[in-house]
């Protein structure tokens, strides 16, 4: 359950189990608690009561440092864009890519080029978010989410306000991933 200090009961007695490889779509009216649920799942929020588990690890009992480290398994697309307007698309992606540097992953520039190509935007690296359409920015947000090959994707309203062709392209890409 999650209650906000304003007295709003965002979620009450939710039980949800998601298996590996499963796609889950959370739908509901505006204000129904969808974004709150996604923030709880990814460890960005703590529940007022109850617990959130990831592979038998209780996220709500972890120290802030361990919780922050564990959150790297999540690739997120937030409801509101987090692209830095005064940075190029490559710089935006690089900032996220630097969070996970591993010998198992290709160099950052290679990952940037690969993820932009995956989302259908291979030539936008030198451009700024303001130069892109809303749909293109959402695809860049998806590139940010997948650049570090996370185990779990949490995508909040990724396809909202997009045309049908772009939605199908994104869903096809998600199925491939």
mmCIF file of C-alpha atoms in Angstrom:
data_model
loop_
_atom_site.group_PDB
_atom_site.id
_atom_site.type_symbol
_atom_site.label_atom_id
_atom_site.label_comp_id
_atom_site.label_asym_id
_atom_site.label_seq_id
_atom_site.Cartn_x
_atom_site.Cartn_y
_atom_site.Cartn_z
ATOM 1 C CA UNK A 1 0.000 0.000 0.000
ATOM 2 C CA UNK A 2 1.106 3.554 -0.610
ATOM 3 C CA UNK A 3 -0.344 6.643 1.031
ATOM 4 C CA UNK A 4 0.948 10.144 0.415
ATOM 5 C CA UNK A 5 1.308 12.785 3.158
ATOM 6 C CA UNK A 6 -1.620 14.654 1.593
ATOM 7 C CA UNK A 7 -3.867 11.782 2.653
ATOM 8 C CA UNK A 8 -4.176 10.340 -0.849
ATOM 9 C CA UNK A 9 -4.387 6.545 -0.886
ATOM 10 C CA UNK A 10 -2.530 5.810 -4.130
ATOM 11 C CA UNK A 11 -2.525 2.028 -3.730
ATOM 12 C CA UNK A 12 -4.170 -0.265 -1.230
ATOM 13 C CA UNK A 13 -3.362 -3.933 -0.625
ATOM 14 C CA UNK A 14 -1.884 -4.617 -4.080
ATOM 15 C CA UNK A 15 -0.410 -8.070 -4.619
ATOM 16 C CA UNK A 16 1.389 -8.603 -7.887
ATOM 17 C CA UNK A 17 3.740 -11.348 -9.033
ATOM 18 C CA UNK A 18 5.606 -11.011 -12.326
ATOM 19 C CA UNK A 19 7.552 -13.901 -13.838
ATOM 20 C CA UNK A 20 10.792 -13.536 -15.776
ATOM 21 C CA UNK A 21 10.116 -12.735 -19.429
ATOM 22 C CA UNK A 22 6.552 -11.638 -18.769
ATOM 23 C CA UNK A 23 5.034 -8.483 -20.252
ATOM 24 C CA UNK A 24 2.671 -6.710 -17.879
ATOM 25 C CA UNK A 25 0.545 -3.759 -18.941
ATOM 26 C CA UNK A 26 -0.908 -1.637 -16.161
ATOM 27 C CA UNK A 27 -3.966 0.255 -17.350
ATOM 28 C CA UNK A 28 -6.384 2.531 -15.571
ATOM 29 C CA UNK A 29 -7.799 6.001 -15.324
ATOM 30 C CA UNK A 30 -5.653 9.031 -14.661
ATOM 31 C CA UNK A 31 -4.787 9.144 -10.970
ATOM 32 C CA UNK A 32 -5.471 5.443 -10.435
ATOM 33 C CA UNK A 33 -1.937 4.785 -9.110
ATOM 34 C CA UNK A 34 -0.231 3.320 -12.193
ATOM 35 C CA UNK A 35 2.898 5.466 -11.928
ATOM 36 C CA UNK A 36 3.049 4.955 -8.167
ATOM 37 C CA UNK A 37 2.943 1.184 -8.692
ATOM 38 C CA UNK A 38 5.792 1.362 -11.224
ATOM 39 C CA UNK A 39 7.859 3.532 -8.866
ATOM 40 C CA UNK A 40 7.315 1.011 -6.065
ATOM 41 C CA UNK A 41 8.292 -1.896 -8.313
ATOM 42 C CA UNK A 42 11.522 -0.213 -9.376
ATOM 43 C CA UNK A 43 12.456 0.852 -5.855
ATOM 44 C CA UNK A 44 12.054 4.581 -6.478
ATOM 45 C CA UNK A 45 9.370 4.764 -3.771
ATOM 46 C CA UNK A 46 8.921 2.898 -0.522
ATOM 47 C CA UNK A 47 5.504 1.506 0.341
ATOM 48 C CA UNK A 48 3.626 2.874 3.340
ATOM 49 C CA UNK A 49 2.914 -0.711 4.317
ATOM 50 C CA UNK A 50 3.883 -4.060 2.871
ATOM 51 C CA UNK A 51 7.023 -4.878 0.918
ATOM 52 C CA UNK A 52 8.445 -5.053 -2.581
ATOM 53 C CA UNK A 53 10.564 -8.078 -3.482
ATOM 54 C CA UNK A 54 12.934 -8.619 -6.377
ATOM 55 C CA UNK A 55 14.191 -12.207 -6.619
ATOM 56 C CA UNK A 56 13.442 -12.771 -2.923
ATOM 57 C CA UNK A 57 15.263 -9.573 -1.937
ATOM 58 C CA UNK A 58 13.101 -7.201 0.088
ATOM 59 C CA UNK A 59 13.797 -3.809 -1.517
ATOM 60 C CA UNK A 60 12.089 -1.998 1.341
ATOM 61 C CA UNK A 61 14.615 -3.280 3.894
ATOM 62 C CA UNK A 62 17.762 -2.458 1.945
ATOM 63 C CA UNK A 63 19.985 0.453 2.841
ATOM 64 C CA UNK A 64 19.765 3.396 0.459
ATOM 65 C CA UNK A 65 23.182 2.522 -1.054
ATOM 66 C CA UNK A 66 22.259 -1.131 -1.714
ATOM 67 C CA UNK A 67 18.847 -0.101 -3.078
ATOM 68 C CA UNK A 68 20.491 2.417 -5.430
ATOM 69 C CA UNK A 69 22.932 -0.257 -6.659
ATOM 70 C CA UNK A 70 20.174 -2.820 -7.133
ATOM 71 C CA UNK A 71 18.089 -0.338 -9.129
ATOM 72 C CA UNK A 72 20.665 -0.577 -11.913
ATOM 73 C CA UNK A 73 18.904 -3.799 -12.985
ATOM 74 C CA UNK A 74 16.006 -1.578 -14.083
ATOM 75 C CA UNK A 75 15.752 0.326 -17.307
ATOM 76 C CA UNK A 76 13.177 3.065 -16.873
ATOM 77 C CA UNK A 77 11.184 5.371 -19.063
ATOM 78 C CA UNK A 78 9.509 7.855 -16.737
ATOM 79 C CA UNK A 79 6.113 9.358 -17.425
ATOM 80 C CA UNK A 80 7.716 12.787 -17.828
ATOM 81 C CA UNK A 81 10.832 13.187 -19.945
ATOM 82 C CA UNK A 82 14.148 13.363 -18.157
ATOM 83 C CA UNK A 83 16.181 14.331 -21.200
ATOM 84 C CA UNK A 84 18.564 17.183 -20.491
ATOM 85 C CA UNK A 85 17.583 19.912 -22.932
ATOM 86 C CA UNK A 86 21.017 21.546 -23.166
ATOM 87 C CA UNK A 87 22.806 18.276 -23.938
ATOM 88 C CA UNK A 88 22.885 16.382 -27.194
ATOM 89 C CA UNK A 89 21.142 13.044 -27.501
ATOM 90 C CA UNK A 90 24.548 11.301 -27.346
ATOM 91 C CA UNK A 91 25.412 13.227 -24.173
ATOM 92 C CA UNK A 92 22.047 12.263 -22.644
ATOM 93 C CA UNK A 93 22.677 8.599 -23.416
ATOM 94 C CA UNK A 94 26.282 8.774 -22.288
ATOM 95 C CA UNK A 95 25.257 10.074 -18.861
ATOM 96 C CA UNK A 96 23.178 6.934 -18.304
ATOM 97 C CA UNK A 97 25.664 4.576 -19.962
ATOM 98 C CA UNK A 98 28.410 5.693 -17.573
ATOM 99 C CA UNK A 99 26.382 4.328 -14.645
ATOM 100 C CA UNK A 100 27.181 0.806 -15.807
ATOM 101 C CA UNK A 101 30.675 0.192 -17.041
ATOM 102 C CA UNK A 102 31.464 -3.471 -17.350
ATOM 103 C CA UNK A 103 33.846 -5.560 -19.376
ATOM 104 C CA UNK A 104 30.788 -7.486 -20.529
ATOM 105 C CA UNK A 105 29.346 -4.376 -22.201
ATOM 106 C CA UNK A 106 30.715 -2.731 -25.350
ATOM 107 C CA UNK A 107 32.283 0.754 -25.112
ATOM 108 C CA UNK A 108 29.866 3.616 -24.431
ATOM 109 C CA UNK A 109 29.981 5.107 -27.952
ATOM 110 C CA UNK A 110 29.238 1.694 -29.451
ATOM 111 C CA UNK A 111 26.267 1.259 -27.105
ATOM 112 C CA UNK A 112 24.958 4.712 -27.985
ATOM 113 C CA UNK A 113 25.091 3.993 -31.720
ATOM 114 C CA UNK A 114 23.537 0.551 -31.271
ATOM 115 C CA UNK A 115 20.644 1.687 -29.078
ATOM 116 C CA UNK A 116 19.821 4.662 -31.287
ATOM 117 C CA UNK A 117 19.735 2.325 -34.283
ATOM 118 C CA UNK A 118 17.521 -0.114 -32.353
ATOM 119 C CA UNK A 119 14.930 2.595 -31.675
ATOM 120 C CA UNK A 120 15.055 3.742 -35.297
ATOM 121 C CA UNK A 121 17.004 6.966 -34.735
ATOM 122 C CA UNK A 122 20.550 6.223 -35.916
ATOM 123 C CA UNK A 123 21.376 9.798 -36.961
ATOM 124 C CA UNK A 124 20.181 11.937 -34.033
ATOM 125 C CA UNK A 125 23.188 11.685 -31.697
ATOM 126 C CA UNK A 126 24.433 15.222 -32.388
ATOM 127 C CA UNK A 127 20.973 16.786 -32.119
ATOM 128 C CA UNK A 128 19.275 18.257 -29.049
ATOM 129 C CA UNK A 129 15.930 17.093 -27.596
ATOM 130 C CA UNK A 130 14.236 20.335 -28.668
ATOM 131 C CA UNK A 131 15.061 19.465 -32.290
ATOM 132 C CA UNK A 132 13.145 16.178 -32.094
ATOM 133 C CA UNK A 133 9.450 15.402 -32.190
ATOM 134 C CA UNK A 134 7.652 14.125 -29.107
ATOM 135 C CA UNK A 135 7.667 10.591 -30.521
ATOM 136 C CA UNK A 136 11.374 10.750 -31.248
ATOM 137 C CA UNK A 137 12.061 11.942 -27.700
ATOM 138 C CA UNK A 138 10.078 8.991 -26.322
ATOM 139 C CA UNK A 139 12.205 6.648 -28.451
ATOM 140 C CA UNK A 140 15.356 8.331 -27.105
ATOM 141 C CA UNK A 141 13.967 7.739 -23.603
ATOM 142 C CA UNK A 142 13.597 4.063 -24.539
ATOM 143 C CA UNK A 143 17.206 4.055 -25.785
ATOM 144 C CA UNK A 144 18.237 5.455 -22.379
ATOM 145 C CA UNK A 145 16.336 2.647 -20.687
ATOM 146 C CA UNK A 146 17.955 -0.153 -22.693
ATOM 147 C CA UNK A 147 21.498 1.184 -23.154
ATOM 148 C CA UNK A 148 22.888 -0.791 -20.194
ATOM 149 C CA UNK A 149 21.051 -4.032 -21.060
ATOM 150 C CA UNK A 150 18.951 -4.073 -17.879
ATOM 151 C CA UNK A 151 17.154 -7.198 -16.706
ATOM 152 C CA UNK A 152 13.871 -5.359 -16.158
ATOM 153 C CA UNK A 153 12.188 -2.571 -18.104
ATOM 154 C CA UNK A 154 9.698 -0.266 -16.398
ATOM 155 C CA UNK A 155 8.066 1.917 -19.027
ATOM 156 C CA UNK A 156 5.616 4.536 -17.821
ATOM 157 C CA UNK A 157 3.300 5.727 -20.600
ATOM 158 C CA UNK A 158 5.952 5.075 -23.237
ATOM 159 C CA UNK A 159 3.415 5.078 -26.072
ATOM 160 C CA UNK A 160 1.105 7.848 -24.824
ATOM 161 C CA UNK A 161 0.338 10.414 -27.530
ATOM 162 C CA UNK A 162 2.220 8.496 -30.235
ATOM 163 C CA UNK A 163 0.853 7.562 -33.642
ATOM 164 C CA UNK A 164 -0.131 3.932 -34.278
ATOM 165 C CA UNK A 165 2.858 3.171 -36.538
ATOM 166 C CA UNK A 166 5.333 4.352 -33.887
ATOM 167 C CA UNK A 167 3.507 2.380 -31.178
ATOM 168 C CA UNK A 168 3.714 -0.814 -33.250
ATOM 169 C CA UNK A 169 7.407 -0.193 -33.977
ATOM 170 C CA UNK A 170 8.122 0.226 -30.271
ATOM 171 C CA UNK A 171 6.114 -2.863 -29.267
ATOM 172 C CA UNK A 172 7.878 -4.899 -31.969
ATOM 173 C CA UNK A 173 11.248 -3.728 -30.633
ATOM 174 C CA UNK A 174 10.249 -4.644 -27.071
ATOM 175 C CA UNK A 175 9.277 -8.137 -28.231
ATOM 176 C CA UNK A 176 12.675 -8.508 -29.917
ATOM 177 C CA UNK A 177 14.509 -7.376 -26.777
#
